[in-house]
PDB file of C-alpha atoms in Angstrom:
ATOM      1  CA  UNK A1255       0.023   0.071  -0.175  1.00  0.00           C
ATOM      2  CA  UNK A1256       1.527   3.293  -0.591  1.00  0.00           C
ATOM      3  CA  UNK A1257       1.372   6.198   1.764  1.00  0.00           C
ATOM      4  CA  UNK A1258      -1.218   8.708   0.955  1.00  0.00           C
ATOM      5  CA  UNK A1259      -0.333  12.212   1.260  1.00  0.00           C
ATOM      6  CA  UNK A1260      -1.721  14.488   5.034  1.00  0.00           C
ATOM      7  CA  UNK A1261      -3.016  16.969   3.469  1.00  0.00           C
ATOM      8  CA  UNK A1262      -3.704  19.215   7.082  1.00  0.00           C
ATOM      9  CA  UNK A1263       0.317  18.344   7.940  1.00  0.00           C
ATOM     10  CA  UNK A1264       1.027  19.780   4.774  1.00  0.00           C
ATOM     11  CA  UNK A1265      -0.529  23.212   5.590  1.00  0.00           C
ATOM     12  CA  UNK A1266       1.609  24.081   8.707  1.00  0.00           C
ATOM     13  CA  UNK A1267       4.300  24.807   5.866  1.00  0.00           C
ATOM     14  CA  UNK A1268       2.758  28.472   4.712  1.00  0.00           C
ATOM     15  CA  UNK A1269       2.574  29.097   9.745  1.00  0.00           C
ATOM     16  CA  UNK A1270       6.349  28.250   9.518  1.00  0.00           C
ATOM     17  CA  UNK A1271       6.836  30.678   6.175  1.00  0.00           C
ATOM     18  CA  UNK A1272       5.278  33.594   7.693  1.00  0.00           C
ATOM     19  CA  UNK A1273       7.244  33.247  10.531  1.00  0.00           C
ATOM     20  CA  UNK A1274      10.269  33.214   9.233  1.00  0.00           C
ATOM     21  CA  UNK A1275       9.650  36.521   7.379  1.00  0.00           C
ATOM     22  CA  UNK A1276       8.316  37.594  10.861  1.00  0.00           C
ATOM     23  CA  UNK A1277      12.163  36.903  11.559  1.00  0.00           C
ATOM     24  CA  UNK A1278      10.942  35.599  14.512  1.00  0.00           C
ATOM     25  CA  UNK A1279      13.862  33.158  15.354  1.00  0.00           C
ATOM     26  CA  UNK A1280      15.443  36.309  16.274  1.00  0.00           C
ATOM     27  CA  UNK A1281      13.878  36.112  19.748  1.00  0.00           C
ATOM     28  CA  UNK A1282      14.881  32.471  20.820  1.00  0.00           C
ATOM     29  CA  UNK A1283      18.125  33.309  21.799  1.00  0.00           C
ATOM     30  CA  UNK A1284      18.878  31.433  24.735  1.00  0.00           C
ATOM     31  CA  UNK A1285      20.142  33.104  28.376  1.00  0.00           C
ATOM     32  CA  UNK A1286      18.534  36.722  26.475  1.00  0.00           C
ATOM     33  CA  UNK A1287      16.340  38.568  28.075  1.00  0.00           C
ATOM     34  CA  UNK A1288      13.504  41.197  26.000  1.00  0.00           C
ATOM     35  CA  UNK A1289      12.108  44.257  27.144  1.00  0.00           C
ATOM     36  CA  UNK A1290       9.499  45.661  25.531  1.00  0.00           C
ATOM     37  CA  UNK A1291      11.224  49.643  24.517  1.00  0.00           C
ATOM     38  CA  UNK A1292      14.059  46.864  22.514  1.00  0.00           C
ATOM     39  CA  UNK A1293      14.323  48.200  19.484  1.00  0.00           C
ATOM     40  CA  UNK A1294      14.261  44.812  18.021  1.00  0.00           C
ATOM     41  CA  UNK A1295      11.023  44.173  19.935  1.00  0.00           C
ATOM     42  CA  UNK A1296       9.403  47.468  18.656  1.00  0.00           C
ATOM     43  CA  UNK A1297      10.230  46.765  15.228  1.00  0.00           C
ATOM     44  CA  UNK A1298       9.049  43.235  15.784  1.00  0.00           C
ATOM     45  CA  UNK A1299       5.786  45.187  16.562  1.00  0.00           C
ATOM     46  CA  UNK A1300       5.689  47.282  13.731  1.00  0.00           C
ATOM     47  CA  UNK A1301       6.102  44.217  11.395  1.00  0.00           C
ATOM     48  CA  UNK A1302       2.942  42.450  13.279  1.00  0.00           C
ATOM     49  CA  UNK A1303       0.913  44.992  13.438  1.00  0.00           C
ATOM     50  CA  UNK A1304       1.518  45.811   9.244  1.00  0.00           C
ATOM     51  CA  UNK A1305       0.952  42.316   8.059  1.00  0.00           C
ATOM     52  CA  UNK A1306      -1.760  41.226  11.460  1.00  0.00           C
ATOM     53  CA  UNK A1307      -4.692  40.344   8.555  1.00  0.00           C
ATOM     54  CA  UNK A1308      -1.732  37.993   7.144  1.00  0.00           C
ATOM     55  CA  UNK A1309      -1.029  35.876  11.057  1.00  0.00           C
ATOM     56  CA  UNK A1310      -4.634  36.192  12.039  1.00  0.00           C
ATOM     57  CA  UNK A1311      -5.302  34.237   8.640  1.00  0.00           C
ATOM     58  CA  UNK A1312      -1.835  31.820   9.095  1.00  0.00           C
ATOM     59  CA  UNK A1313      -2.031  31.680  12.785  1.00  0.00           C
ATOM     60  CA  UNK A1314      -5.076  32.454  14.162  1.00  0.00           C
ATOM     61  CA  UNK A1315      -3.722  35.223  16.607  1.00  0.00           C
ATOM     62  CA  UNK A1316      -5.219  38.423  16.633  1.00  0.00           C
ATOM     63  CA  UNK A1317      -2.399  41.340  16.585  1.00  0.00           C
ATOM     64  CA  UNK A1318      -3.572  45.345  18.465  1.00  0.00           C
ATOM     65  CA  UNK A1319      -2.229  48.166  18.176  1.00  0.00           C
ATOM     66  CA  UNK A1320      -2.998  48.529  21.125  1.00  0.00           C
ATOM     67  CA  UNK A1321      -0.656  45.827  22.426  1.00  0.00           C
ATOM     68  CA  UNK A1322       3.192  46.123  24.099  1.00  0.00           C
ATOM     69  CA  UNK A1323       5.736  44.308  22.242  1.00  0.00           C
ATOM     70  CA  UNK A1324       5.564  41.598  24.337  1.00  0.00           C
ATOM     71  CA  UNK A1325       2.055  40.040  24.520  1.00  0.00           C
ATOM     72  CA  UNK A1326       1.263  37.251  25.511  1.00  0.00           C
ATOM     73  CA  UNK A1327      -2.439  36.097  24.140  1.00  0.00           C
ATOM     74  CA  UNK A1328      -4.358  33.408  26.423  1.00  0.00           C
ATOM     75  CA  UNK A1329      -5.789  31.509  23.170  1.00  0.00           C
ATOM     76  CA  UNK A1330      -6.299  32.774  20.084  1.00  0.00           C
ATOM     77  CA  UNK A1331      -8.864  34.785  19.606  1.00  0.00           C
TER      78      UNK A1331
END
């Protein structure tokens, strides 16, 4: 029997590419503490706000201009 492709698992690629284009990996450095006032965080917030509709569509996470650069949503909205 030939394995059939799993369409649902294949749909994770757009989300991964979105996170990569947002340069999220820059924040995953061990032993580095970030503050909301750090230049990288302010730039990240601006980028996230500019692309908030794409983020909502692919990640089901709402981004608001009212959020601080460091905000952790309780659950997708």
